[in-house]
Coordinates of C-alpha atoms in Angstrom, one line a residue:
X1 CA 190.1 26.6 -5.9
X2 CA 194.0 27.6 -5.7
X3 CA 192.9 30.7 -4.8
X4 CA 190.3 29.9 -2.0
X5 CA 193.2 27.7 -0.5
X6 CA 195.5 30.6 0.1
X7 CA 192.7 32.7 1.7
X8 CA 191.9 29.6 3.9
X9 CA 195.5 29.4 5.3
X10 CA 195.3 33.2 5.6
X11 CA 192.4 32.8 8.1
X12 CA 194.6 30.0 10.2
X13 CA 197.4 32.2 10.5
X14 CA 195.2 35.0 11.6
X15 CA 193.3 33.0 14.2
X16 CA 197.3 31.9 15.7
X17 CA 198.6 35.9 15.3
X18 CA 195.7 36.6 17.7
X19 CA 196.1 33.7 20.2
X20 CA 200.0 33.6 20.5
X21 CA 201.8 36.9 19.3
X22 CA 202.9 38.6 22.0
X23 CA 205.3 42.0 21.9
X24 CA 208.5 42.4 23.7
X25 CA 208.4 43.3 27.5
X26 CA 208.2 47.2 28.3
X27 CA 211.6 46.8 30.7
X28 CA 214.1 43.9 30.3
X29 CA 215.5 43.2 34.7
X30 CA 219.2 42.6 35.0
X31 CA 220.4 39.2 33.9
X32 CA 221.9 39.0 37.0
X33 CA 218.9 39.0 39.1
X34 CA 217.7 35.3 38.3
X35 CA 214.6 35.9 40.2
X36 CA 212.9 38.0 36.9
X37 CA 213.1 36.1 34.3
X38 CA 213.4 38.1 30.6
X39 CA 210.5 38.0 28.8
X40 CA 210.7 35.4 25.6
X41 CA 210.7 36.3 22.3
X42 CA 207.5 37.3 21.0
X43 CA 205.7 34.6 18.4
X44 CA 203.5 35.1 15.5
X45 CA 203.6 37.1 12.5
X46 CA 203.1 40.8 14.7
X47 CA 207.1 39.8 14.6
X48 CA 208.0 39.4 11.1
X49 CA 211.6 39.2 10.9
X50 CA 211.0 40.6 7.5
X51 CA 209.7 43.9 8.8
X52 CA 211.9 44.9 12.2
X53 CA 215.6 44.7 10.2
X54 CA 214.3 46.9 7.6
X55 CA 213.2 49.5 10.2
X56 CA 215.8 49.4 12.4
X57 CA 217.7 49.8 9.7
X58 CA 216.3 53.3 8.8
X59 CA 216.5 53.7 12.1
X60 CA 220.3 53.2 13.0
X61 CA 221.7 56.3 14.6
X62 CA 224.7 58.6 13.2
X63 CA 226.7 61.4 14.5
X64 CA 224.2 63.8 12.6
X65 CA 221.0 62.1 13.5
X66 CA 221.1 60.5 16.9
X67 CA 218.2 57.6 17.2
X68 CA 215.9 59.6 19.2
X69 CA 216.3 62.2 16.7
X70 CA 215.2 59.2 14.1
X71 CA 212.3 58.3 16.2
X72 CA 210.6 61.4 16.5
X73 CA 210.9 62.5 13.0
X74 CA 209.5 58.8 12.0
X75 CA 206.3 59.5 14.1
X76 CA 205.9 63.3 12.5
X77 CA 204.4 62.0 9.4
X78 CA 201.9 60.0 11.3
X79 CA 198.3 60.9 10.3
X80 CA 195.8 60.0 13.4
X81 CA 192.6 58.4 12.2
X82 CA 189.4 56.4 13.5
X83 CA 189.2 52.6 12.6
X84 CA 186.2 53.1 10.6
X85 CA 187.9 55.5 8.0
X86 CA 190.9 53.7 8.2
X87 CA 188.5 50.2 6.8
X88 CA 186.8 52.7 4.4
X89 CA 190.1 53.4 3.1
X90 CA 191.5 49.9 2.6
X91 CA 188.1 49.2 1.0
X92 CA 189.2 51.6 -1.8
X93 CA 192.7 51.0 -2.1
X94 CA 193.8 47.8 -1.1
X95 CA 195.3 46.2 -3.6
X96 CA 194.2 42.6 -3.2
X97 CA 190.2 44.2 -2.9
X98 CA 191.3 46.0 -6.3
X99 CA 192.2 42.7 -7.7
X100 CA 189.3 41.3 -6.7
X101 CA 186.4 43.7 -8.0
X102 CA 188.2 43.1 -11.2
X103 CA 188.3 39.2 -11.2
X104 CA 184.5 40.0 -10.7
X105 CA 184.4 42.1 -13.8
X106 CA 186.2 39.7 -15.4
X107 CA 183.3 36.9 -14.6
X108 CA 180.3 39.3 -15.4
X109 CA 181.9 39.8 -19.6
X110 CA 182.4 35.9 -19.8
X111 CA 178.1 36.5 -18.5
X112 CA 177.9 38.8 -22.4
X113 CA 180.0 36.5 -24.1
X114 CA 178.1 33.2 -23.6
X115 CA 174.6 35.2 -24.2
X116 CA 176.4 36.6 -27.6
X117 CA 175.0 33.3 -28.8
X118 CA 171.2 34.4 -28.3
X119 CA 172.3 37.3 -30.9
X120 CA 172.5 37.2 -34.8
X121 CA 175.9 36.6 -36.0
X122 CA 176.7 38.8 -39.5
X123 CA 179.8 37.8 -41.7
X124 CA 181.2 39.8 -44.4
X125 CA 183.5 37.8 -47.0
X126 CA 185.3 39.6 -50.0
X127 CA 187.6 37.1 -52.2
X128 CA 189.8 37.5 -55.2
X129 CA 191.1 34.4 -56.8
X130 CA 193.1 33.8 -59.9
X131 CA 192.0 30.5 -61.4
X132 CA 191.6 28.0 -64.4
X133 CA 187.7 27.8 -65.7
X134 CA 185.5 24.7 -65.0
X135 CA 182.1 26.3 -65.4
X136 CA 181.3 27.2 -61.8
X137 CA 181.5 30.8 -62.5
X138 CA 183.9 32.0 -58.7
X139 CA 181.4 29.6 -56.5
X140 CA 184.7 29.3 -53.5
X141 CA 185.3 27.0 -51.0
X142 CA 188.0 28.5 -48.9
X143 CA 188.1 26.3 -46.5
X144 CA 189.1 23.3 -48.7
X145 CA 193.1 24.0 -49.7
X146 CA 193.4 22.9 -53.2
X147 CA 189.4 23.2 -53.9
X148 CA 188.5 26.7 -55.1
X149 CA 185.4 26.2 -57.2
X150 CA 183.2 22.8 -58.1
X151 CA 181.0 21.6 -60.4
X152 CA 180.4 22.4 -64.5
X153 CA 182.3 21.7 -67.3
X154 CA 184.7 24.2 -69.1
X155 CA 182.9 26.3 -71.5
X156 CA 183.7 27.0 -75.4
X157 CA 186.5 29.0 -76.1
X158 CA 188.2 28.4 -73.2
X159 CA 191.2 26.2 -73.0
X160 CA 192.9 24.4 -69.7
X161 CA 195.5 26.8 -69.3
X162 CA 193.2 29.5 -70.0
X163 CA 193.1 31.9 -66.3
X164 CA 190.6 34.7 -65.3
X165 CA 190.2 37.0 -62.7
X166 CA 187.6 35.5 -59.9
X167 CA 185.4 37.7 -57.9
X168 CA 182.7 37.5 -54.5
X169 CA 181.5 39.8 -52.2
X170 CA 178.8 38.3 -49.9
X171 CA 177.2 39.4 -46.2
X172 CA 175.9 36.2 -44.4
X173 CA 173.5 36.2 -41.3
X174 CA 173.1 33.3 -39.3
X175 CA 170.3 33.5 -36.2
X176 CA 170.3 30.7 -33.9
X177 CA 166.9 29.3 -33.4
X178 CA 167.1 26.2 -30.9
X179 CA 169.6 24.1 -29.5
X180 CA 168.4 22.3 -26.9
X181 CA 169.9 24.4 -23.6
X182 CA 173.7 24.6 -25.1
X183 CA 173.8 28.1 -24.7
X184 CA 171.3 28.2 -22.1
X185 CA 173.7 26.3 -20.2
X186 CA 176.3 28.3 -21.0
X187 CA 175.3 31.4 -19.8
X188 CA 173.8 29.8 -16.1
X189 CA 177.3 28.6 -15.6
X190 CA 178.8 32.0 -16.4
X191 CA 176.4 33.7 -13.9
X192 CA 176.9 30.9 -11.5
X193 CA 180.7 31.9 -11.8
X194 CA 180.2 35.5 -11.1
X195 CA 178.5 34.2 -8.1
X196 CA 181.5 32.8 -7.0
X197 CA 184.1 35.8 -8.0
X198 CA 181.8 37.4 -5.8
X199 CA 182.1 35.3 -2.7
X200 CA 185.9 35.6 -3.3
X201 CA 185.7 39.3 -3.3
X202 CA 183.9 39.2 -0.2
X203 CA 185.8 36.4 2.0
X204 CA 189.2 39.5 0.8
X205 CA 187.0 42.1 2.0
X206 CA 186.7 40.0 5.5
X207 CA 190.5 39.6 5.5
X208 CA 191.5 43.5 4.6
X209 CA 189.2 44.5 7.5
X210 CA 190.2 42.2 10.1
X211 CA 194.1 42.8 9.0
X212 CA 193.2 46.4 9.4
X213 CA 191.6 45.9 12.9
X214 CA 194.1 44.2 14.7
X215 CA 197.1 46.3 13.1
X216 CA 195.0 49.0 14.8
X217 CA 194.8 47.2 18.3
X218 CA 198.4 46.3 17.7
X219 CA 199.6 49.9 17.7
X220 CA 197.0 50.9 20.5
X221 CA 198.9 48.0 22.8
X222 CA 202.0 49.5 21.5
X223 CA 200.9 53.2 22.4
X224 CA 200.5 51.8 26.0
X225 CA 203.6 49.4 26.3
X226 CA 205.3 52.4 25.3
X227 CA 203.5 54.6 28.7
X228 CA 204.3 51.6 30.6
X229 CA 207.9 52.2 29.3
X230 CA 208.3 55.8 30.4
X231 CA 207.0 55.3 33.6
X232 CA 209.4 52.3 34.4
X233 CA 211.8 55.2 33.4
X234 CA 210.9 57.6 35.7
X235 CA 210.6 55.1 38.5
X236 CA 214.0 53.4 37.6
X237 CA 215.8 56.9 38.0
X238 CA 213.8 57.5 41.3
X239 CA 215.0 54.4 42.8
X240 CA 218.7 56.0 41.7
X241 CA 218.1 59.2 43.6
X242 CA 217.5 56.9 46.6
X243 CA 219.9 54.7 46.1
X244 CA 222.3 57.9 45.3
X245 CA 221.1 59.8 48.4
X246 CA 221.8 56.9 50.8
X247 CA 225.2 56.6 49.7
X248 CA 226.0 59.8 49.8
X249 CA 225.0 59.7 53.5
X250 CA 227.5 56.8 54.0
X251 CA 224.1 54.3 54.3
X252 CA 224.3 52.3 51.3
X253 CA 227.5 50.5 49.8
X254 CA 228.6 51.9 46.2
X255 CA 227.6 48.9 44.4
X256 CA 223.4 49.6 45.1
X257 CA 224.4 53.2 43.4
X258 CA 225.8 50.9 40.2
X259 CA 223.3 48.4 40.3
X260 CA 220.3 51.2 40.3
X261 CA 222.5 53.1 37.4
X262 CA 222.8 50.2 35.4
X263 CA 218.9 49.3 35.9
X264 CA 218.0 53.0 34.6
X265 CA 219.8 52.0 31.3
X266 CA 218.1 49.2 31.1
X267 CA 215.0 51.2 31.1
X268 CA 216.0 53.5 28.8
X269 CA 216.5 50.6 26.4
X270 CA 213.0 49.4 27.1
X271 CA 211.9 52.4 26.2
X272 CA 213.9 52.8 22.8
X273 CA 212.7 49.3 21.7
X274 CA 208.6 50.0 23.2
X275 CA 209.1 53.7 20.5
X276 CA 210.8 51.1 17.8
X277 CA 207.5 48.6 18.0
X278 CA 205.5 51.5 17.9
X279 CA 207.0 52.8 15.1
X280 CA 206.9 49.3 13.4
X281 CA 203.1 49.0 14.4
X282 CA 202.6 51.9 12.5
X283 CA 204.2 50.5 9.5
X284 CA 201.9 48.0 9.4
X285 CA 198.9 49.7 9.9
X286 CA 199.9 51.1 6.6
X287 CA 200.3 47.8 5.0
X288 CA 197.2 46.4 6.1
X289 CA 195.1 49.6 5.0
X290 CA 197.4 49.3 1.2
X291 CA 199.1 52.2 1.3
X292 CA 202.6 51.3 2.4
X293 CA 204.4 54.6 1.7
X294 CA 202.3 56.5 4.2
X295 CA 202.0 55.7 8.5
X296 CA 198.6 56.0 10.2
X297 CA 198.0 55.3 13.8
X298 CA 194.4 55.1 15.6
X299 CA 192.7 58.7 16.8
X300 CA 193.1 58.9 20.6
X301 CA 189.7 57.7 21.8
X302 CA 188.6 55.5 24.6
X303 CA 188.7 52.1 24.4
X304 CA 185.3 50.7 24.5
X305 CA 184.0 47.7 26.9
X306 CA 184.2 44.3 25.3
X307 CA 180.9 43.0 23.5
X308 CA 179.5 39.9 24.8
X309 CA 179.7 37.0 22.1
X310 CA 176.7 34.6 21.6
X311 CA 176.9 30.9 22.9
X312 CA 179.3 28.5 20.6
X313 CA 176.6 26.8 18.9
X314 CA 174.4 29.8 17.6
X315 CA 178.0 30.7 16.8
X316 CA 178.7 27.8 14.4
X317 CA 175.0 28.0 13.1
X318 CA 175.9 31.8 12.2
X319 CA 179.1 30.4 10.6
X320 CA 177.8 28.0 8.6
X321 CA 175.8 30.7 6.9
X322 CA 177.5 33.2 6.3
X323 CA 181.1 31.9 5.7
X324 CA 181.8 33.4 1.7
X325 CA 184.1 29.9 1.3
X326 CA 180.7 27.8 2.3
X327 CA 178.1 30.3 -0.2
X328 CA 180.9 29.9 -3.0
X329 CA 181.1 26.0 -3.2
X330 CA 177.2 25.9 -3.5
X331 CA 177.9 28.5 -6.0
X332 CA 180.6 26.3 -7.8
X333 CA 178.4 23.1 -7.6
X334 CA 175.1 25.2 -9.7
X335 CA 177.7 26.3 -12.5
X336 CA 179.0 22.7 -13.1
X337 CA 175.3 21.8 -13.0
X338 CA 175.0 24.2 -15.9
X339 CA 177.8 23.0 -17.8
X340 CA 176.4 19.6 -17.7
X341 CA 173.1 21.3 -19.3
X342 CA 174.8 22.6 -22.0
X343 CA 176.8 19.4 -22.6
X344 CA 173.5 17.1 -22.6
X345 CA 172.3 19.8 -25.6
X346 CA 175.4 18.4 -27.7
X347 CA 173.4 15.6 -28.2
X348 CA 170.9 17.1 -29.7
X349 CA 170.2 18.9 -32.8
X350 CA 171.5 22.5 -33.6
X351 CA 168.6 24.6 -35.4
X352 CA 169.6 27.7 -36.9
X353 CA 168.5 30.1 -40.1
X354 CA 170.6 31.6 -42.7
X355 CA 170.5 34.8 -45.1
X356 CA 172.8 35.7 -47.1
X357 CA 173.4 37.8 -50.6
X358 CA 176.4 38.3 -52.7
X359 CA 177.8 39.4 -55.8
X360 CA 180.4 37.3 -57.8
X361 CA 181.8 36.9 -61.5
X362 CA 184.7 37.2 -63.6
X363 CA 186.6 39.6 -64.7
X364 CA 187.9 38.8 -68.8
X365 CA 188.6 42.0 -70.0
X366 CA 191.0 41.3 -73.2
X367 CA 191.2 37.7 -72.2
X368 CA 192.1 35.2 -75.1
X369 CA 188.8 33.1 -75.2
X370 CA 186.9 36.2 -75.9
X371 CA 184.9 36.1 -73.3
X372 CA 183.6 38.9 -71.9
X373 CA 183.3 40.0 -67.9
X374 CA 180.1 38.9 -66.2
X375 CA 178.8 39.4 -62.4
X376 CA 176.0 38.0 -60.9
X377 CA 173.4 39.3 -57.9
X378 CA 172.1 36.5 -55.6
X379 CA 170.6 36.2 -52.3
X380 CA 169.1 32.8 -50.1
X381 CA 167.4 32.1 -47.3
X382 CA 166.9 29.0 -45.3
X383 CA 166.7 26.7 -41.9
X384 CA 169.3 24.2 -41.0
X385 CA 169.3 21.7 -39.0
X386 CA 172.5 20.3 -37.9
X387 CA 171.8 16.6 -36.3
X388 CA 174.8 15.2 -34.4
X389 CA 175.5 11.1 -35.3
X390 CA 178.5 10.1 -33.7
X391 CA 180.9 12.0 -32.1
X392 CA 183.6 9.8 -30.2
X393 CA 182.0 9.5 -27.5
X394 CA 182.9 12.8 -26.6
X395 CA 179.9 13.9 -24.7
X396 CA 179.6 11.2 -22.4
X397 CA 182.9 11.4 -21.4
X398 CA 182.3 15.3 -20.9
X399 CA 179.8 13.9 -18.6
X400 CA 181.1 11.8 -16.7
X401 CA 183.9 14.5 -16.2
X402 CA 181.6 17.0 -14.7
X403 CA 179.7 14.3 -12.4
X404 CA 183.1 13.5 -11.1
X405 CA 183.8 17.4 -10.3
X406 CA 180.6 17.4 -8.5
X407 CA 181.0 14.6 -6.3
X408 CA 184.9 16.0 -5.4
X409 CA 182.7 19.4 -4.4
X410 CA 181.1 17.4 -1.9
X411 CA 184.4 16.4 -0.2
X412 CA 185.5 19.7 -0.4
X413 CA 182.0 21.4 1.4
X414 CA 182.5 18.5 4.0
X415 CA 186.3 19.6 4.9
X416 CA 185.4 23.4 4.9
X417 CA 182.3 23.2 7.6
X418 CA 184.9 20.9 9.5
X419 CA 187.4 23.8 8.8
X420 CA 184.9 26.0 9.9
X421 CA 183.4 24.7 12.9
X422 CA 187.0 24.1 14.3
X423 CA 187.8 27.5 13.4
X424 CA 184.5 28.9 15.4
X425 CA 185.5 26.4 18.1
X426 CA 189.0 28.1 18.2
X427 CA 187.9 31.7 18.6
X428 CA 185.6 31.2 20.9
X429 CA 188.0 29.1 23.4
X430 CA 190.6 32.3 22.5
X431 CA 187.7 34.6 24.0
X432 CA 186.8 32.9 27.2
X433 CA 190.9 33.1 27.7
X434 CA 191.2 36.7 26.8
X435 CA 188.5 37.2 28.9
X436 CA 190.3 35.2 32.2
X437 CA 193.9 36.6 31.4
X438 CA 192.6 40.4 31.5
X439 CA 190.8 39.7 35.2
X440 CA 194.2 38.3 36.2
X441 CA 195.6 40.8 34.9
X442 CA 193.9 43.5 36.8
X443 CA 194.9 41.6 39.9
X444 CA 198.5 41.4 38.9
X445 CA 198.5 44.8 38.3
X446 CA 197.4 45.7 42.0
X447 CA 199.1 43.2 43.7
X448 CA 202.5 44.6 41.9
X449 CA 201.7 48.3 43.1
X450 CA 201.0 46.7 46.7
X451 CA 204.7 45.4 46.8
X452 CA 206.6 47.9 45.1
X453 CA 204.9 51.1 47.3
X454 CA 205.8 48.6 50.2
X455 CA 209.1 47.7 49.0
X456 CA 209.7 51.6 48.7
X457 CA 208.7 52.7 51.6
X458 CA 210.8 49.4 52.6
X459 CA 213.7 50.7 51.4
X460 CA 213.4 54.2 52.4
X461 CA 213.4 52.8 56.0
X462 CA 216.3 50.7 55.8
X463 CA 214.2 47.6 56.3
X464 CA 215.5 46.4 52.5
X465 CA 217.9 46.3 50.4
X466 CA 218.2 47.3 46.4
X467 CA 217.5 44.1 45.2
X468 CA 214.1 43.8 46.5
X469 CA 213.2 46.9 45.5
X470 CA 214.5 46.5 41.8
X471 CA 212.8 43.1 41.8
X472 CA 209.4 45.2 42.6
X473 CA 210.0 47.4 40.5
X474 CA 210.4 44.7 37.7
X475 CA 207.3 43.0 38.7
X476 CA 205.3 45.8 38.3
X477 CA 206.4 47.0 35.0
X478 CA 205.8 43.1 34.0
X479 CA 202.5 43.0 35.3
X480 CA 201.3 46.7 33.6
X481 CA 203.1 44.7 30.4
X482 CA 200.7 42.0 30.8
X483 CA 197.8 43.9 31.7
X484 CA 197.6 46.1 28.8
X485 CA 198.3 43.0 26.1
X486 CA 195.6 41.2 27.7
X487 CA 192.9 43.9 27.7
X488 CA 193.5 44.6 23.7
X489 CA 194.1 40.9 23.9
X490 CA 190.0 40.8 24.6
X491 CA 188.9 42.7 21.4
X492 CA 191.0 41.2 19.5
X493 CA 189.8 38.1 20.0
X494 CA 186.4 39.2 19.6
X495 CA 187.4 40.4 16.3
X496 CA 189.3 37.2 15.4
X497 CA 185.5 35.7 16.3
X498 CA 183.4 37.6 14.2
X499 CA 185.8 36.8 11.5
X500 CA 185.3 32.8 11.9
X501 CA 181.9 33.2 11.6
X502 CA 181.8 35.7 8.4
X503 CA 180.4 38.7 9.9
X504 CA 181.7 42.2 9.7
X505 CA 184.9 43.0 12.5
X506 CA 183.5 44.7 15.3
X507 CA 185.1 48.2 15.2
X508 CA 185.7 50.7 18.1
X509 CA 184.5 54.0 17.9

């Protein structure tokens, strides 16, 4: 159950990475101009603070390397590849999949060792004992310390401190014949439990592919940001050739020429920090796939339209089927009713047949009494019954500890459909908002191109001065920011979906 846990507050911290985390803007406006407002601090795990110092690190400039130097080497070693190999590949190599395919091994031998009981069991015993006689001729008990041999009477000739050389070879076969569903029992619980290792294995499955998917959209929103970076660029240093031109012309003060310099660099330092989140993207594409020493990045291919998503509560019905956690605790729940099979059959008698042969004697070669060495062939076969009287109370208590473990799976299927249904509930409220955020989004974007070709042409004129135009120019690269997170925003959230209800990640092509 420890390990079902984790996975359960994996899926919560995917379903907030997909609502909230957001990356930094493409272009960060003068913090002069109070009228555009920085972008915040992105939130969510698509930020680790774990991950960006380490890069940025490997990153750092030197008078050898300069940064974009860094950058372009970086992004090199990038091997371009569709979604679906990418899944196909963290399906093979992902260690947390690897770990779980063997768990599931693990479960399927504990399967052959419970039905080892169905099979004949064949003991070989060879003993050598050094002993007093009392007439029993080497008839052992080795499992009584202190009690070697029992029963006759020491024979003529032979005195109490008189010792001889004991002997016994012996091959025993024991076949079990009935014992009222104890290892019947046994083995249902064992298959019940591979049951369950398999459900496990399948809810990681889920959780490598949807890590992969949205470390895929995550670099495909980076690929853009970083577009919507260079263009910001180029329109920052045309606004400088304006704003350069009308000074020179006597036109336009000097300090529209600084301000219009100072915004290029700001763009230029968009743009290091959009190839820098790229680059980190990458990374953890890698990760997500399993193979962190190597960077991947999606083929260039067109993004396709958003599928429509079924109504919430076909959704939840869908859920409710499907979810591995939800198949696993009815899996959990016919393995403990197994286990209480085969502790019921304590109860009863344990009927099982025996052959066995052996050789044993002494060996009194030169020995004081005179007696000489002797060995003796024998061989039996019977059925015992073993009848169980009293045993402490022992199986009712085993009882009465496996009803209890059923009735706490009960509160645990309860809280997962809650868990379950919220989650569903969740993804599909994230949808509908993807869906309304991109349609604004569109509109912000055209509305932002409106004013800054007006504030332009504006400019050119006369009619305005730098700040408007910067403040246009701001706006638009804001809106083309906000635009391109919200439309991989919408697949994402369709993924995130999918997910909730335990279906495969709907991939692009």
């Amino acid at each position: 159950m420890h390990h079902h846990a984790s996975l359960r507050v994996l899926v919560a911290s995917l379903l907030v990475s997909a609502a909230f985390a957001r990356p930094a803007a493409a272009q960060e406006p003068a913090a002069a101009e109070p009228s555009v407002p920085a972008e915040p601090d992105p939130v969510g795990p698509a930020e680790a603070a774990d991950v960006t110092p380490v890069v940025e690190e490997e990153s750092l400039p030197t008078e050898e390397a300069p940064l974009s130097d860094v950058s372009v080497s970086l992004r090199d070693n990038v091997k371009r590849l569709p979604l679906t190999e990418a899944v196909e590949l963290a399906l093979r190599r992902h260690p947390q999949l690897v770990a779980a395919r063997e768990r599931v091994s693990s479960a399927e031998t504990r399967v052959g060792q419970a039905q080892a009981a169905y099979l004949p069991r064949v003991d070989g015993w060879l003993q050598y004992l050094r002993a007093t006689e009392n007439g029993a001729l080497t008839s052992f008990m080795g499992g009584m310390p202190g009690f070697t041999r029992v029963g006759g009477s020491i024979r003529d000739n032979v005195e109490w401190h008189h010792s001889f050389n004991n002997f016994l070879v012996a091959i025993i076969a024991r076949q079990q014949i009935y014992d009222f569903g104890r290892t019947a029992g046994a083995v249902g619980a064992r298959k019940a439990s591979v049951k369950v290792a398999k459900m496990e294995e399948k809810l990681v499955e889920q959780v490598v592919v949807f890590g992969v998917t949205q470390a895929f959209y995550e670099v495909r929103a980076a690929r853009e940001t970083v577009r919507v970076a260079e263009e910001a660029l180029k329109n920052s240093e045309g606004i400088l050739e304006l704003a350069a031109a009308g000074f020179e012309a006597g036109l336009r003060p000097p300090s529209e020429k600084a301000r219009a310099e100072a915004d290029v660099a700001a763009a230029e330092v968009a743009l290091i920090r959009a190839n820098l989140e790229l680059d980190i993207s990458r990374a953890r594409v890698a990760n997500a796939i399993g193979v962190a020493g190597q960077a991947f990045e999606p083929a260039d291919r067109e993004l396709p339209q958003p599928a429509p998503v079924a109504e919430l509560d076909e959704s939840v019905d869908i859920a409710l089927r499907n979810r591995p956690e939800l198949r696993a605790i009815d899996f959990r729940r016919e393995a403990l009713s197994q286990n209480l099979r085969s502790v019921r059959g304590r109860q009863y008698p344990d009927i099982y047949s025996l052959f066995g042969v052996n050789s044993r004697g002494h060996l009194n070669a030169n020995h004081p009494s005179g007696h000489e060495s002797y060995q003796r062939f024998n061989w039996n076969v019977g059925v015992i019954v073993n009848i169980p009287m009293f045993q402490g109370l022992a199986v009712r208590k085993q009882k009465e500890e496996i009803r209890a473990e059923m009735r706490a799976l009960d509160g645990d299927q309860e809280a997962v459909v809650q868990a379950v249904i919220l989650e569903v509930k969740q993804a599909m409220a994230i949808v509908r908002a993807a869906d309304e955020a991109a349609r604004a989004a569109q509109k912000g974007v055209e509305a932002a191109d409106v004013a800054l070709e007006t504030s332009r042409g504006r400019y050119r004129a006369g009619l305005a001065n730098l700040i408007e135009l910067i403040d246009a120019q701001a706006a638009y690269v804001e809106a083309r920011s906000q635009h391109v997170r919200a439309t991989y925003d919408r697949h994402l959230a369709r993924a995130v979906l999918a997910f909730s209800m335990g279906q495969s990640v709907p991939q692009s092509p």
